[in-house]
mmCIF file with all atom_site columns, C-alpha atoms in Angstrom:
data_model
loop_
_atom_site.group_PDB
_atom_site.id
_atom_site.type_symbol
_atom_site.label_atom_id
_atom_site.label_alt_id
_atom_site.label_comp_id
_atom_site.label_asym_id
_atom_site.label_entity_id
_atom_site.label_seq_id
_atom_site.pdbx_PDB_ins_code
_atom_site.Cartn_x
_atom_site.Cartn_y
_atom_site.Cartn_z
_atom_site.occupancy
_atom_site.B_iso_or_equiv
_atom_site.pdbx_formal_charge
_atom_site.auth_seq_id
_atom_site.auth_comp_id
_atom_site.auth_asym_id
_atom_site.auth_atom_id
_atom_site.pdbx_PDB_model_num
ATOM 1   C CA . UNK F 1 1   ? 174.850 110.041 218.457 1.00 0.00 ? 1   UNK F CA 1
ATOM 2   C CA . UNK F 1 2   ? 177.151 107.690 220.207 1.00 0.00 ? 2   UNK F CA 1
ATOM 3   C CA . UNK F 1 3   ? 175.913 105.580 223.057 1.00 0.00 ? 3   UNK F CA 1
ATOM 4   C CA . UNK F 1 4   ? 177.798 104.321 226.176 1.00 0.00 ? 4   UNK F CA 1
ATOM 5   C CA . UNK F 1 5   ? 176.822 101.083 227.974 1.00 0.00 ? 5   UNK F CA 1
ATOM 6   C CA . UNK F 1 6   ? 177.973 99.380  231.235 1.00 0.00 ? 6   UNK F CA 1
ATOM 7   C CA . UNK F 1 7   ? 176.720 95.839  231.959 1.00 0.00 ? 7   UNK F CA 1
ATOM 8   C CA . UNK F 1 8   ? 173.933 95.623  234.382 1.00 0.00 ? 8   UNK F CA 1
ATOM 9   C CA . UNK F 1 9   ? 172.680 91.875  234.876 1.00 0.00 ? 9   UNK F CA 1
ATOM 10  C CA . UNK F 1 10  ? 172.174 88.451  233.292 1.00 0.00 ? 10  UNK F CA 1
ATOM 11  C CA . UNK F 1 11  ? 168.456 87.316  233.290 1.00 0.00 ? 11  UNK F CA 1
ATOM 12  C CA . UNK F 1 12  ? 167.745 83.619  233.521 1.00 0.00 ? 12  UNK F CA 1
ATOM 13  C CA . UNK F 1 13  ? 164.376 82.097  232.989 1.00 0.00 ? 13  UNK F CA 1
ATOM 14  C CA . UNK F 1 14  ? 163.233 79.255  235.504 1.00 0.00 ? 14  UNK F CA 1
ATOM 15  C CA . UNK F 1 15  ? 160.037 77.534  236.199 1.00 0.00 ? 15  UNK F CA 1
ATOM 16  C CA . UNK F 1 16  ? 158.023 78.946  239.135 1.00 0.00 ? 16  UNK F CA 1
ATOM 17  C CA . UNK F 1 17  ? 158.591 75.370  240.740 1.00 0.00 ? 17  UNK F CA 1
ATOM 18  C CA . UNK F 1 18  ? 162.401 75.750  240.370 1.00 0.00 ? 18  UNK F CA 1
ATOM 19  C CA . UNK F 1 19  ? 162.704 79.303  241.718 1.00 0.00 ? 19  UNK F CA 1
ATOM 20  C CA . UNK F 1 20  ? 163.434 78.531  245.273 1.00 0.00 ? 20  UNK F CA 1
ATOM 21  C CA . UNK F 1 21  ? 165.789 75.651  244.552 1.00 0.00 ? 21  UNK F CA 1
ATOM 22  C CA . UNK F 1 22  ? 167.798 77.958  241.971 1.00 0.00 ? 22  UNK F CA 1
ATOM 23  C CA . UNK F 1 23  ? 168.026 80.825  244.488 1.00 0.00 ? 23  UNK F CA 1
ATOM 24  C CA . UNK F 1 24  ? 169.331 78.265  247.101 1.00 0.00 ? 24  UNK F CA 1
ATOM 25  C CA . UNK F 1 25  ? 171.910 77.079  244.525 1.00 0.00 ? 25  UNK F CA 1
ATOM 26  C CA . UNK F 1 26  ? 173.323 80.348  243.763 1.00 0.00 ? 26  UNK F CA 1
ATOM 27  C CA . UNK F 1 27  ? 173.420 81.205  247.657 1.00 0.00 ? 27  UNK F CA 1
ATOM 28  C CA . UNK F 1 28  ? 174.762 78.005  248.814 1.00 0.00 ? 28  UNK F CA 1
ATOM 29  C CA . UNK F 1 29  ? 177.306 77.100  245.830 1.00 0.00 ? 29  UNK F CA 1
ATOM 30  C CA . UNK F 1 30  ? 178.494 80.535  244.771 1.00 0.00 ? 30  UNK F CA 1
ATOM 31  C CA . UNK F 1 31  ? 177.830 82.764  247.671 1.00 0.00 ? 31  UNK F CA 1
ATOM 32  C CA . UNK F 1 32  ? 175.374 85.116  246.167 1.00 0.00 ? 32  UNK F CA 1
ATOM 33  C CA . UNK F 1 33  ? 172.863 87.159  248.277 1.00 0.00 ? 33  UNK F CA 1
ATOM 34  C CA . UNK F 1 34  ? 169.255 87.973  247.492 1.00 0.00 ? 34  UNK F CA 1
ATOM 35  C CA . UNK F 1 35  ? 169.147 91.731  246.825 1.00 0.00 ? 35  UNK F CA 1
ATOM 36  C CA . UNK F 1 36  ? 165.401 91.873  245.916 1.00 0.00 ? 36  UNK F CA 1
ATOM 37  C CA . UNK F 1 37  ? 162.404 89.742  245.176 1.00 0.00 ? 37  UNK F CA 1
ATOM 38  C CA . UNK F 1 38  ? 159.245 90.949  243.850 1.00 0.00 ? 38  UNK F CA 1
ATOM 39  C CA . UNK F 1 39  ? 156.295 90.165  241.710 1.00 0.00 ? 39  UNK F CA 1
ATOM 40  C CA . UNK F 1 40  ? 155.435 92.163  238.525 1.00 0.00 ? 40  UNK F CA 1
ATOM 41  C CA . UNK F 1 41  ? 153.288 91.365  235.440 1.00 0.00 ? 41  UNK F CA 1
ATOM 42  C CA . UNK F 1 42  ? 152.227 87.910  237.040 1.00 0.00 ? 42  UNK F CA 1
ATOM 43  C CA . UNK F 1 43  ? 155.841 86.763  237.372 1.00 0.00 ? 43  UNK F CA 1
ATOM 44  C CA . UNK F 1 44  ? 158.322 86.596  240.249 1.00 0.00 ? 44  UNK F CA 1
ATOM 45  C CA . UNK F 1 45  ? 161.842 88.075  239.976 1.00 0.00 ? 45  UNK F CA 1
ATOM 46  C CA . UNK F 1 46  ? 164.574 87.677  242.116 1.00 0.00 ? 46  UNK F CA 1
ATOM 47  C CA . UNK F 1 47  ? 167.842 89.738  241.957 1.00 0.00 ? 47  UNK F CA 1
ATOM 48  C CA . UNK F 1 48  ? 171.009 87.931  243.259 1.00 0.00 ? 48  UNK F CA 1
ATOM 49  C CA . UNK F 1 49  ? 174.192 89.705  243.795 1.00 0.00 ? 49  UNK F CA 1
ATOM 50  C CA . UNK F 1 50  ? 177.918 88.908  244.398 1.00 0.00 ? 50  UNK F CA 1
ATOM 51  C CA . UNK F 1 51  ? 180.406 91.843  244.085 1.00 0.00 ? 51  UNK F CA 1
ATOM 52  C CA . UNK F 1 52  ? 179.387 93.596  240.968 1.00 0.00 ? 52  UNK F CA 1
ATOM 53  C CA . UNK F 1 53  ? 177.661 90.549  239.422 1.00 0.00 ? 53  UNK F CA 1
ATOM 54  C CA . UNK F 1 54  ? 173.831 90.658  239.245 1.00 0.00 ? 54  UNK F CA 1
ATOM 55  C CA . UNK F 1 55  ? 171.739 87.799  238.131 1.00 0.00 ? 55  UNK F CA 1
ATOM 56  C CA . UNK F 1 56  ? 168.024 88.113  237.719 1.00 0.00 ? 56  UNK F CA 1
ATOM 57  C CA . UNK F 1 57  ? 165.886 85.007  237.870 1.00 0.00 ? 57  UNK F CA 1
ATOM 58  C CA . UNK F 1 58  ? 162.421 85.310  236.062 1.00 0.00 ? 58  UNK F CA 1
ATOM 59  C CA . UNK F 1 59  ? 160.113 82.621  237.273 1.00 0.00 ? 59  UNK F CA 1
ATOM 60  C CA . UNK F 1 60  ? 157.935 82.497  233.962 1.00 0.00 ? 60  UNK F CA 1
ATOM 61  C CA . UNK F 1 61  ? 159.409 79.592  232.182 1.00 0.00 ? 61  UNK F CA 1
ATOM 62  C CA . UNK F 1 62  ? 156.990 76.806  231.061 1.00 0.00 ? 62  UNK F CA 1
ATOM 63  C CA . UNK F 1 63  ? 159.514 73.963  230.880 1.00 0.00 ? 63  UNK F CA 1
ATOM 64  C CA . UNK F 1 64  ? 163.042 73.089  231.996 1.00 0.00 ? 64  UNK F CA 1
ATOM 65  C CA . UNK F 1 65  ? 165.961 73.084  229.416 1.00 0.00 ? 65  UNK F CA 1
ATOM 66  C CA . UNK F 1 66  ? 167.950 69.958  229.050 1.00 0.00 ? 66  UNK F CA 1
ATOM 67  C CA . UNK F 1 67  ? 171.023 69.363  231.247 1.00 0.00 ? 67  UNK F CA 1
ATOM 68  C CA . UNK F 1 68  ? 174.499 69.947  229.634 1.00 0.00 ? 68  UNK F CA 1
ATOM 69  C CA . UNK F 1 69  ? 177.203 67.336  230.278 1.00 0.00 ? 69  UNK F CA 1
ATOM 70  C CA . UNK F 1 70  ? 180.034 68.914  228.177 1.00 0.00 ? 70  UNK F CA 1
ATOM 71  C CA . UNK F 1 71  ? 180.644 72.459  227.198 1.00 0.00 ? 71  UNK F CA 1
ATOM 72  C CA . UNK F 1 72  ? 182.348 71.558  223.983 1.00 0.00 ? 72  UNK F CA 1
ATOM 73  C CA . UNK F 1 73  ? 179.127 70.041  222.623 1.00 0.00 ? 73  UNK F CA 1
ATOM 74  C CA . UNK F 1 74  ? 176.602 72.722  223.931 1.00 0.00 ? 74  UNK F CA 1
ATOM 75  C CA . UNK F 1 75  ? 176.318 75.123  221.070 1.00 0.00 ? 75  UNK F CA 1
ATOM 76  C CA . UNK F 1 76  ? 172.452 74.808  220.906 1.00 0.00 ? 76  UNK F CA 1
ATOM 77  C CA . UNK F 1 77  ? 171.282 78.168  219.255 1.00 0.00 ? 77  UNK F CA 1
ATOM 78  C CA . UNK F 1 78  ? 168.022 78.010  221.166 1.00 0.00 ? 78  UNK F CA 1
ATOM 79  C CA . UNK F 1 79  ? 169.555 78.844  224.446 1.00 0.00 ? 79  UNK F CA 1
ATOM 80  C CA . UNK F 1 80  ? 171.910 81.348  226.041 1.00 0.00 ? 80  UNK F CA 1
ATOM 81  C CA . UNK F 1 81  ? 175.216 79.709  225.838 1.00 0.00 ? 81  UNK F CA 1
ATOM 82  C CA . UNK F 1 82  ? 176.960 80.912  229.112 1.00 0.00 ? 82  UNK F CA 1
ATOM 83  C CA . UNK F 1 83  ? 177.739 83.900  231.189 1.00 0.00 ? 83  UNK F CA 1
ATOM 84  C CA . UNK F 1 84  ? 181.095 84.554  232.605 1.00 0.00 ? 84  UNK F CA 1
ATOM 85  C CA . UNK F 1 85  ? 182.442 85.584  236.055 1.00 0.00 ? 85  UNK F CA 1
ATOM 86  C CA . UNK F 1 86  ? 186.021 86.594  236.509 1.00 0.00 ? 86  UNK F CA 1
ATOM 87  C CA . UNK F 1 87  ? 187.930 85.067  239.330 1.00 0.00 ? 87  UNK F CA 1
ATOM 88  C CA . UNK F 1 88  ? 191.214 85.863  240.887 1.00 0.00 ? 88  UNK F CA 1
ATOM 89  C CA . UNK F 1 89  ? 192.287 82.275  241.454 1.00 0.00 ? 89  UNK F CA 1
ATOM 90  C CA . UNK F 1 90  ? 190.726 79.820  239.052 1.00 0.00 ? 90  UNK F CA 1
ATOM 91  C CA . UNK F 1 91  ? 192.244 76.617  240.876 1.00 0.00 ? 91  UNK F CA 1
ATOM 92  C CA . UNK F 1 92  ? 190.952 77.753  244.166 1.00 0.00 ? 92  UNK F CA 1
ATOM 93  C CA . UNK F 1 93  ? 187.552 78.480  242.678 1.00 0.00 ? 93  UNK F CA 1
ATOM 94  C CA . UNK F 1 94  ? 187.320 75.080  241.056 1.00 0.00 ? 94  UNK F CA 1
ATOM 95  C CA . UNK F 1 95  ? 188.594 73.414  244.312 1.00 0.00 ? 95  UNK F CA 1
ATOM 96  C CA . UNK F 1 96  ? 186.061 75.225  246.277 1.00 0.00 ? 96  UNK F CA 1
ATOM 97  C CA . UNK F 1 97  ? 183.284 74.311  243.941 1.00 0.00 ? 97  UNK F CA 1
ATOM 98  C CA . UNK F 1 98  ? 184.093 70.646  243.726 1.00 0.00 ? 98  UNK F CA 1
ATOM 99  C CA . UNK F 1 99  ? 184.085 70.662  247.560 1.00 0.00 ? 99  UNK F CA 1
ATOM 100 C CA . UNK F 1 100 ? 180.510 71.833  247.381 1.00 0.00 ? 100 UNK F CA 1
ATOM 101 C CA . UNK F 1 101 ? 179.509 69.132  244.753 1.00 0.00 ? 101 UNK F CA 1
ATOM 102 C CA . UNK F 1 102 ? 179.670 71.194  241.736 1.00 0.00 ? 102 UNK F CA 1
ATOM 103 C CA . UNK F 1 103 ? 181.046 69.363  238.811 1.00 0.00 ? 103 UNK F CA 1
ATOM 104 C CA . UNK F 1 104 ? 182.951 70.664  235.938 1.00 0.00 ? 104 UNK F CA 1
ATOM 105 C CA . UNK F 1 105 ? 181.676 70.428  232.417 1.00 0.00 ? 105 UNK F CA 1
ATOM 106 C CA . UNK F 1 106 ? 184.731 71.782  230.824 1.00 0.00 ? 106 UNK F CA 1
ATOM 107 C CA . UNK F 1 107 ? 188.278 72.726  231.730 1.00 0.00 ? 107 UNK F CA 1
ATOM 108 C CA . UNK F 1 108 ? 190.206 74.141  233.472 1.00 0.00 ? 108 UNK F CA 1
ATOM 109 C CA . UNK F 1 109 ? 191.872 74.877  230.170 1.00 0.00 ? 109 UNK F CA 1
ATOM 110 C CA . UNK F 1 110 ? 194.022 77.658  228.762 1.00 0.00 ? 110 UNK F CA 1
ATOM 111 C CA . UNK F 1 111 ? 193.114 80.111  226.031 1.00 0.00 ? 111 UNK F CA 1
ATOM 112 C CA . UNK F 1 112 ? 196.594 81.238  225.104 1.00 0.00 ? 112 UNK F CA 1
ATOM 113 C CA . UNK F 1 113 ? 195.411 83.804  222.574 1.00 0.00 ? 113 UNK F CA 1
ATOM 114 C CA . UNK F 1 114 ? 193.926 85.917  225.394 1.00 0.00 ? 114 UNK F CA 1
ATOM 115 C CA . UNK F 1 115 ? 196.172 84.629  228.275 1.00 0.00 ? 115 UNK F CA 1
ATOM 116 C CA . UNK F 1 116 ? 193.310 83.214  230.319 1.00 0.00 ? 116 UNK F CA 1
ATOM 117 C CA . UNK F 1 117 ? 192.436 80.010  231.971 1.00 0.00 ? 117 UNK F CA 1
ATOM 118 C CA . UNK F 1 118 ? 188.680 79.046  232.040 1.00 0.00 ? 118 UNK F CA 1
ATOM 119 C CA . UNK F 1 119 ? 186.457 76.385  233.565 1.00 0.00 ? 119 UNK F CA 1
ATOM 120 C CA . UNK F 1 120 ? 182.756 75.831  233.135 1.00 0.00 ? 120 UNK F CA 1
ATOM 121 C CA . UNK F 1 121 ? 180.015 74.480  235.414 1.00 0.00 ? 121 UNK F CA 1
ATOM 122 C CA . UNK F 1 122 ? 176.250 74.482  235.176 1.00 0.00 ? 122 UNK F CA 1
ATOM 123 C CA . UNK F 1 123 ? 173.853 75.577  237.822 1.00 0.00 ? 123 UNK F CA 1
ATOM 124 C CA . UNK F 1 124 ? 171.035 73.372  239.282 1.00 0.00 ? 124 UNK F CA 1
ATOM 125 C CA . UNK F 1 125 ? 168.944 73.873  235.939 1.00 0.00 ? 125 UNK F CA 1
ATOM 126 C CA . UNK F 1 126 ? 171.787 73.466  233.430 1.00 0.00 ? 126 UNK F CA 1
ATOM 127 C CA . UNK F 1 127 ? 172.568 77.143  232.574 1.00 0.00 ? 127 UNK F CA 1
ATOM 128 C CA . UNK F 1 128 ? 176.335 77.188  231.950 1.00 0.00 ? 128 UNK F CA 1
ATOM 129 C CA . UNK F 1 129 ? 178.618 79.577  233.989 1.00 0.00 ? 129 UNK F CA 1
ATOM 130 C CA . UNK F 1 130 ? 182.062 80.147  232.834 1.00 0.00 ? 130 UNK F CA 1
ATOM 131 C CA . UNK F 1 131 ? 184.852 81.095  235.388 1.00 0.00 ? 131 UNK F CA 1
ATOM 132 C CA . UNK F 1 132 ? 187.812 83.134  233.913 1.00 0.00 ? 132 UNK F CA 1
ATOM 133 C CA . UNK F 1 133 ? 191.242 84.006  235.505 1.00 0.00 ? 133 UNK F CA 1
ATOM 134 C CA . UNK F 1 134 ? 191.670 86.809  234.741 1.00 0.00 ? 134 UNK F CA 1
ATOM 135 C CA . UNK F 1 135 ? 188.493 88.213  233.313 1.00 0.00 ? 135 UNK F CA 1
ATOM 136 C CA . UNK F 1 136 ? 188.440 89.768  229.805 1.00 0.00 ? 136 UNK F CA 1
ATOM 137 C CA . UNK F 1 137 ? 189.151 93.277  231.278 1.00 0.00 ? 137 UNK F CA 1
ATOM 138 C CA . UNK F 1 138 ? 192.558 92.599  232.774 1.00 0.00 ? 138 UNK F CA 1
ATOM 139 C CA . UNK F 1 139 ? 193.596 96.338  232.800 1.00 0.00 ? 139 UNK F CA 1
ATOM 140 C CA . UNK F 1 140 ? 190.286 97.018  234.530 1.00 0.00 ? 140 UNK F CA 1
ATOM 141 C CA . UNK F 1 141 ? 187.085 98.461  233.094 1.00 0.00 ? 141 UNK F CA 1
ATOM 142 C CA . UNK F 1 142 ? 187.088 101.755 231.106 1.00 0.00 ? 142 UNK F CA 1
ATOM 143 C CA . UNK F 1 143 ? 185.987 104.648 233.058 1.00 0.00 ? 143 UNK F CA 1
#
């Protein structure tokens, strides 16, 4: 039996106290919109969307993670390292993020082996987000 997969969403744990501020960060800094918000099994869930990117916030964490000042020293195996969003113009994205007060923790840098330029930021809670130009599907996603 062979299986076929397509990416659906990234789930991020937040404390209940941080849920509203985290929704606001993704809406105001990255232009995401709230697709759904619901309660299930005693936890509040929020789906945020932008294009074909979907992030699920799960408001059940008991404590915050530590902030990350530098992507190159952030290899703690106890956390998700990062998720990546493809962008058409990395320099324009970085400029827009800086204008919104979002600081880089890495890059922009070139990854010559795969022909990409990348940069890293963190959200309001320290989750690492990579922006890549082009994405790792330069020929488009398989059908």
